[in-house]
Coordinates of C-alpha atoms in Angstrom, one line a residue:
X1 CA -59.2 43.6 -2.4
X2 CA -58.3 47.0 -3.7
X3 CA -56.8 48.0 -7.1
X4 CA -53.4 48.4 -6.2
X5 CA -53.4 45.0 -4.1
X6 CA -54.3 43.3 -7.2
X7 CA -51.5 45.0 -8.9
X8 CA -48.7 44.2 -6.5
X9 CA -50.0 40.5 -6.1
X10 CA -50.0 40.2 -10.1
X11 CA -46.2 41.7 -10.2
X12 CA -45.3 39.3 -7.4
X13 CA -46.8 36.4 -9.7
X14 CA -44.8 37.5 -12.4
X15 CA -41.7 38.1 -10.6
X16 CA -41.8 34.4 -9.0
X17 CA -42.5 33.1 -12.7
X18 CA -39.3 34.8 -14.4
X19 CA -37.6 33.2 -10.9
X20 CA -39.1 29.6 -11.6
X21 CA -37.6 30.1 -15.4
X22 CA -34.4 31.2 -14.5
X23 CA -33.8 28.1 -12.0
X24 CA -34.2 25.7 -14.6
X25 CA -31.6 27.0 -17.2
X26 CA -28.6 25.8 -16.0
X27 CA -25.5 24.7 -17.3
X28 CA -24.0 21.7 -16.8
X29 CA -21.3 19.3 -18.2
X30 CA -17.9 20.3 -19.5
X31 CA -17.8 23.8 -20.4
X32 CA -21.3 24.9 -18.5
X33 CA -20.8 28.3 -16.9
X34 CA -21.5 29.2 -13.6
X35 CA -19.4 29.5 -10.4
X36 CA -17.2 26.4 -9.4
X37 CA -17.9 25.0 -6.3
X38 CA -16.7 27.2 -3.2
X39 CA -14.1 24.4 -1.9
X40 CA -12.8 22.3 -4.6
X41 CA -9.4 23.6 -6.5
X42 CA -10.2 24.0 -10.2
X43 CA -9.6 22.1 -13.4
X44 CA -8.3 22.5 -16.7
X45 CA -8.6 23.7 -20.8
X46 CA -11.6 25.9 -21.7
X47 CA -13.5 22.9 -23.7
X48 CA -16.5 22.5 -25.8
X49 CA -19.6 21.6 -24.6
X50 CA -20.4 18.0 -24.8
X51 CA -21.9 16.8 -27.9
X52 CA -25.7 15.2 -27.8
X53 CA -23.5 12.1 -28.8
X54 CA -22.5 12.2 -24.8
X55 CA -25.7 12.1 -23.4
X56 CA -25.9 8.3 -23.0
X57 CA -23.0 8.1 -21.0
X58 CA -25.6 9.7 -17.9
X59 CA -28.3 7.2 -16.5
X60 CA -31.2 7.9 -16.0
X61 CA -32.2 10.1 -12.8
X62 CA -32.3 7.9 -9.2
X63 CA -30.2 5.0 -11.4
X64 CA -26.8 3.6 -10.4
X65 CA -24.3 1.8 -13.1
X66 CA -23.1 -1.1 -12.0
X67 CA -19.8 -1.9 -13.7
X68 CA -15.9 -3.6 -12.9
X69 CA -12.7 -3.8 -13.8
X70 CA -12.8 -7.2 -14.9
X71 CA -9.3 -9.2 -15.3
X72 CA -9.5 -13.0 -13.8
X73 CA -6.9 -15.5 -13.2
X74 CA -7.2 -18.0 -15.9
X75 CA -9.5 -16.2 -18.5
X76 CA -10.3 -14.0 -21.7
X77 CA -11.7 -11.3 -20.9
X78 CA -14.8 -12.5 -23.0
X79 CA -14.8 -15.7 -20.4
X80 CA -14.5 -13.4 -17.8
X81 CA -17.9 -11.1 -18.9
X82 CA -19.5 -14.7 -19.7
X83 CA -18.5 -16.2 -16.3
X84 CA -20.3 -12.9 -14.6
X85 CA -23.2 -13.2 -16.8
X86 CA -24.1 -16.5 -15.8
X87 CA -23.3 -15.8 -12.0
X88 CA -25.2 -12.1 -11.6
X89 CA -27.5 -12.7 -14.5
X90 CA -26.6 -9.5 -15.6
X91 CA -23.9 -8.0 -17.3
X92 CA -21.6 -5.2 -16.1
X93 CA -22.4 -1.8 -17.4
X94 CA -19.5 -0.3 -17.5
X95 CA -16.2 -1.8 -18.7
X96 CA -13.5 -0.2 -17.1
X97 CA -9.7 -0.6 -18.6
X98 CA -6.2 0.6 -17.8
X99 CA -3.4 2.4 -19.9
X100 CA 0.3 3.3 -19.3
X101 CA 0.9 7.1 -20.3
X102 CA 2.3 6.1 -23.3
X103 CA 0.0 3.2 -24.3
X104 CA -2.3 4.0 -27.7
X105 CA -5.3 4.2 -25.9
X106 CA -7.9 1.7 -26.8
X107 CA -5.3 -0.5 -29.1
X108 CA -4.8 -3.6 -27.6
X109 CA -7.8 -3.9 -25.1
X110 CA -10.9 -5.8 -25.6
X111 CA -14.2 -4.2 -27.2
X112 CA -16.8 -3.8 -24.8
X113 CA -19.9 -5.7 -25.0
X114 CA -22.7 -4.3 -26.9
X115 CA -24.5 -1.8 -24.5
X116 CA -21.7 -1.5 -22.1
X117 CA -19.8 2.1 -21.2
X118 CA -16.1 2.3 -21.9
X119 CA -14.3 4.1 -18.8
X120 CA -10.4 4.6 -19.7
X121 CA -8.5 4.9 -16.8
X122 CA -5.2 6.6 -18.2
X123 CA -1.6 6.5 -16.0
X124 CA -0.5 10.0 -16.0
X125 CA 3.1 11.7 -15.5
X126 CA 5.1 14.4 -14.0
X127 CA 3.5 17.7 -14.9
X128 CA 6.3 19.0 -15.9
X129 CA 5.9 16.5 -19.7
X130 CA 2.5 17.8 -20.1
X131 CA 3.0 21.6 -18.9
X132 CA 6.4 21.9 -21.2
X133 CA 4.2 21.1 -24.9
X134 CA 6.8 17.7 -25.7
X135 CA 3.9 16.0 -24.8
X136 CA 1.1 17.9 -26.8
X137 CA 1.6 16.1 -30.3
X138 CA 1.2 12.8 -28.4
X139 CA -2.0 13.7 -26.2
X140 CA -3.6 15.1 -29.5
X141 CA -3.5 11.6 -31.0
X142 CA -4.9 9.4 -27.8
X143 CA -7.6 12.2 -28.1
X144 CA -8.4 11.4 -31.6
X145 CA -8.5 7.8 -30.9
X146 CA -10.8 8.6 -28.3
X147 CA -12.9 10.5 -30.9
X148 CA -12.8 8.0 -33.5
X149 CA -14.0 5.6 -31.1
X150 CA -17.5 7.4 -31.8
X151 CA -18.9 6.5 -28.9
X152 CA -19.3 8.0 -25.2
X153 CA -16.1 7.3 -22.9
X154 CA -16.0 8.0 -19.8
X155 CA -12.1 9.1 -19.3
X156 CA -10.2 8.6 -15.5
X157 CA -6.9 10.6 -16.2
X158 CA -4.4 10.3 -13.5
X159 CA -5.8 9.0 -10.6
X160 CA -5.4 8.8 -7.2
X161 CA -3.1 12.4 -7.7
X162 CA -3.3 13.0 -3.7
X163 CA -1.4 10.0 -3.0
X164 CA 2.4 9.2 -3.1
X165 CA 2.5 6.0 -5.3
X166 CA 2.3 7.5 -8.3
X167 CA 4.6 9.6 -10.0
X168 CA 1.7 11.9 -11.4
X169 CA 1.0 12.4 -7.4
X170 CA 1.4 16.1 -5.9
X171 CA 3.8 13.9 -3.3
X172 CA 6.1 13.2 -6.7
X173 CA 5.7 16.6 -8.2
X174 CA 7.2 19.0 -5.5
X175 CA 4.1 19.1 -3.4
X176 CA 2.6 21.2 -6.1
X177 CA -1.3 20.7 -6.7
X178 CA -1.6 23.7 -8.9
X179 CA 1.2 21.4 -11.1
X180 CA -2.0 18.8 -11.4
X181 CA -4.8 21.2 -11.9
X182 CA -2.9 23.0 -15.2
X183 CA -1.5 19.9 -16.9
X184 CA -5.4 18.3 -15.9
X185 CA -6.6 21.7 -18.1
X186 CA -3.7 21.3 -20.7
X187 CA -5.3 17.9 -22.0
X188 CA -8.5 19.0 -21.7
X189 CA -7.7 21.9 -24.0
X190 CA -5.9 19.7 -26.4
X191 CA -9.4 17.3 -26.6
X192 CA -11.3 20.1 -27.1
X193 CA -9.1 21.4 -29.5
X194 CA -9.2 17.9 -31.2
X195 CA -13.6 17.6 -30.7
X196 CA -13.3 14.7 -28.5
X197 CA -16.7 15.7 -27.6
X198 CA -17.8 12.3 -26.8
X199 CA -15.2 12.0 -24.1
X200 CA -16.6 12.5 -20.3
X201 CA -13.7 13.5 -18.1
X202 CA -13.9 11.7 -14.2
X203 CA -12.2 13.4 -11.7
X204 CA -11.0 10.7 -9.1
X205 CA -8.8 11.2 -6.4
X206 CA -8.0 8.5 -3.7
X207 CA -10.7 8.3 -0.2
X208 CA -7.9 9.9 1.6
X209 CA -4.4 11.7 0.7
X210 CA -1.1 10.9 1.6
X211 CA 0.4 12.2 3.1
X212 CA -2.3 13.6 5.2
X213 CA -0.7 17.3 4.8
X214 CA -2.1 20.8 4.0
X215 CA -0.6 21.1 1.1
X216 CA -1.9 17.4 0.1
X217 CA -5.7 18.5 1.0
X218 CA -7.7 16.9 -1.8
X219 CA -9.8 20.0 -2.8
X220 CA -5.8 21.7 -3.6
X221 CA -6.3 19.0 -6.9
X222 CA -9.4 20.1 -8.2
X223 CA -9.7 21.4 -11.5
X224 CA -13.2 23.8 -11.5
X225 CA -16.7 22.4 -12.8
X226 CA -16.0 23.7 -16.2
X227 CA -13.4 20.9 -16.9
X228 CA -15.3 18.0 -14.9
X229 CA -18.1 15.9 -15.9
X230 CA -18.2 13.5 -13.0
X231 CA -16.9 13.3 -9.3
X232 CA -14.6 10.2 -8.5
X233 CA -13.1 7.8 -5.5
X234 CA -11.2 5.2 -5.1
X235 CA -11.5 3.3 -2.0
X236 CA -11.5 -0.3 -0.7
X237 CA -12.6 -1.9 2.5
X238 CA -10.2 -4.5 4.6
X239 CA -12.7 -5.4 7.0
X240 CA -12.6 -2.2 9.1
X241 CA -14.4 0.6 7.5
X242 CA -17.7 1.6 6.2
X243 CA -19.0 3.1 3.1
X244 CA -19.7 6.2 4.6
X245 CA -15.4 6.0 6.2
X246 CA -14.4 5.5 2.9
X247 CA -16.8 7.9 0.4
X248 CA -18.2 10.4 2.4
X249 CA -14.8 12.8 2.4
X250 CA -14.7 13.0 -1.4
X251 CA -18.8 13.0 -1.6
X252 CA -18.6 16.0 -0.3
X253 CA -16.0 18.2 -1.6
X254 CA -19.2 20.8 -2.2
X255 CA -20.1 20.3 -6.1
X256 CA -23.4 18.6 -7.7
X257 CA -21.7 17.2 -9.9
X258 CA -22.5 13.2 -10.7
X259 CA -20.8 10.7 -8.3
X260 CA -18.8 7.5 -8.9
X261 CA -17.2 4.3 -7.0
X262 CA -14.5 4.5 -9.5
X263 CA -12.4 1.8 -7.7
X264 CA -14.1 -0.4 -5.1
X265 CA -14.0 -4.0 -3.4
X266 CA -14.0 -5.8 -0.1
X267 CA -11.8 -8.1 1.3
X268 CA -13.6 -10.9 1.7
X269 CA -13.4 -12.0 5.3
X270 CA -15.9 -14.2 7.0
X271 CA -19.4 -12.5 6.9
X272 CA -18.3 -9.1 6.8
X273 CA -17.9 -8.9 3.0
X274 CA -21.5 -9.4 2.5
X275 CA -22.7 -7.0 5.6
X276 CA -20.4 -4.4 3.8
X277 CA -22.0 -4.5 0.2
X278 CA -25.2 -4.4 2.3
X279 CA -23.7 -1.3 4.0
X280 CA -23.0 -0.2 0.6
X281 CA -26.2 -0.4 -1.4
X282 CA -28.0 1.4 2.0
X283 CA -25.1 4.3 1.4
X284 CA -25.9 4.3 -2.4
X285 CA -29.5 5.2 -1.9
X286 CA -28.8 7.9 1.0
X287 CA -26.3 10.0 -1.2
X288 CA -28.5 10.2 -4.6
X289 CA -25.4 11.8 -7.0
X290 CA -23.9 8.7 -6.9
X291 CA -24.6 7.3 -10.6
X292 CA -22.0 4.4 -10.6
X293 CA -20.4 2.0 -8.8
X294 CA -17.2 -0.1 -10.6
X295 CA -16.2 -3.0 -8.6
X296 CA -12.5 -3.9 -8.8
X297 CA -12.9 -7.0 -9.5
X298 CA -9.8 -8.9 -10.0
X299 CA -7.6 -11.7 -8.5
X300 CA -4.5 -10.4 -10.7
X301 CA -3.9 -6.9 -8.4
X302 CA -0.6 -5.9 -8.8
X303 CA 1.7 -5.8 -5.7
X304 CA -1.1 -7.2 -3.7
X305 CA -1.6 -11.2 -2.8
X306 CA -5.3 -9.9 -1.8
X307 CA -8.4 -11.2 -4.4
X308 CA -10.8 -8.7 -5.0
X309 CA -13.1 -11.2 -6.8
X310 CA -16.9 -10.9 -6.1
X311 CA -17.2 -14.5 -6.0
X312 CA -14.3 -15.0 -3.4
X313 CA -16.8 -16.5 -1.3
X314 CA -20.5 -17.4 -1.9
X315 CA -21.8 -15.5 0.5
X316 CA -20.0 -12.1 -1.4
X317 CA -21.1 -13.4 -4.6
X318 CA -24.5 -13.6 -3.2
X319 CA -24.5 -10.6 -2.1
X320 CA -23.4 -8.6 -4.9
X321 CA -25.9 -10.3 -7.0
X322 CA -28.5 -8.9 -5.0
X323 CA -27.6 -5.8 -5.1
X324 CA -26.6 -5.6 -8.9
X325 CA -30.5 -7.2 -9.3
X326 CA -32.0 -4.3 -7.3
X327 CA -34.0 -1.6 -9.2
X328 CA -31.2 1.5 -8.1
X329 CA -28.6 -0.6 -10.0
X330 CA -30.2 -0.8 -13.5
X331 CA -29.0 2.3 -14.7

């Protein structure tokens, strides 16, 4: 080997060492720089980056949380956690719960059991109330309930935004995405501004938009990386469609960040139920950003007769208890 080989092989050593340094100092989280991803829209408010108070809120790596919306015909929602307890022999892991717009967030609702993740799911309304500042005196408040609550929260703000059933919906707002993506960044300027940083903001737009338009595409909705912690859907099987029918479109919007079931259930036909949560742990492990799946889990569904109760039938029930008891679901 020659002297000036030795020379160029030790620069190329040291020019793949400052590359192997550089990978692994990323940004990440709410207010991480970097581009946004190259086909979702973009999000909201310049915001802090998250406190080390918001680390729990992100399992651990390969680990899924398994959580509900729990509300059950007939019970508290303490005899509703206990019920699941003794059927799963587990508890959910995140607690999901619903506001109106103009509901004090977190007033009202039950306390999560101890170790359990709060996920608010807060109703929007029409951009035009958030984008004009009446609003801003109000959203400053829920955001220093949010704050107060001293914990991490995991916060689903208007949902579902590429539908038309909702009047925070692009379908209800002049067909105007953009409209979503600034008042999105207006509250999360107005939390920053407050230091909710213990708040983790979910992005989570339905498995597939309504109408099924240009203008409606999904990625039109998307705020930018900077202003979203986690990736979202909400989608339900009726006996027809897969996981991968229902997930996959969102999934892969083109962003790392982490990935949620946000919404989910099966209607609970025959033996198709339990095949689909089958379906749905084997989709789990093939797409590894997912970090959480929330079953809907509820008998009370407004303007629906249907039960989306995992012990509708035994064979569901059993099921799901499987799959809550497997090692990918102990996050």
């Amino acid at each position: 080997m020659t002297g000036r080989t030795r020379r160029c092989r030790a620069m190329l050593a040291a020019l793949l060492t400052t590359v192997v340094v550089l990978s692994g100092c990323g940004t990440g989280g709410s207010g991480g720089g970097g581009a946004d991803p190259p086909s979702p829209a973009r999000r909201s408010s310049a915001s802090a980056r998250p406190s080390p108070s918001a680390t729990p809120s992100r399992p651990a790596p390969q680990r899924v949380m398994f959580g509900a919306y729990l509300d059950l015909s007939g019970h508290t929602h303490e005899q509703a956690e206990a019920l699941r307890r003794r059927q799963l022999g587990r508890s959910y892991r995140i607690d999901q719960e619903f506001f109106a717009w103009k509901d004090s967030l977190l007033v009202g609702s039950p306390a999560p059991d101890p170790g359990q993740l709060l996920m608010v799911s807060w109703r929007g309304t029409y951009y035009r109330q958030i984008l004009d500042g009446s609003q801003d005196t109000w959203i400053a408040e829920q955001a220093d309930r949010l704050k107060r609550y001293g914990k991490p929260v995991l916060l689903r703000w208007g949902w579902e935004m590429n539908g038309d059933w909702f009047v925070w919906g692009g379908a209800a707002n002049g067909k105007n995405p953009a409209g979503f993506v600034a008042a999105w960044r207006h509250l999360h300027a107005i939390f920053a501004k407050q230091g909710a940083t213990n708040v983790q903001w979910v992005w989570g737009p339905n498995r597939n938009s309504n109408p099924d338009a240009r203008w409606n595409d999904v990625r039109r909705y998307y705020p930018g990386d900077r202003y979203v912690d986690w990736i979202a859907v909400s989608g339900y099987s009726y006996g027809t469609k897969s996981p991968a029918q229902l997930f996959d479109r969102v999934y892969n919007l083109g962003t790392d960040k982490p990935f949620m079931l946000a919404e989910t259930g099966v209607r609970a036909d025959g033996k198709f139920a339990a095949h689909w949560v089958g379906q749905l742990r084997r989709w789990v492990a093939r797409h590894p950003r997912t970090r959480a799946v929330i079953w809907f889990d509820t008998d009370t569904s407004q303007s629906t007769a249907l039960s989306w109760r995992i012990d509708a039938t035994p064979q569901l029930l059993a099921a799901v208890k499987a799959m809550g008891a497997d090692p990918r679901f102990q996050g």
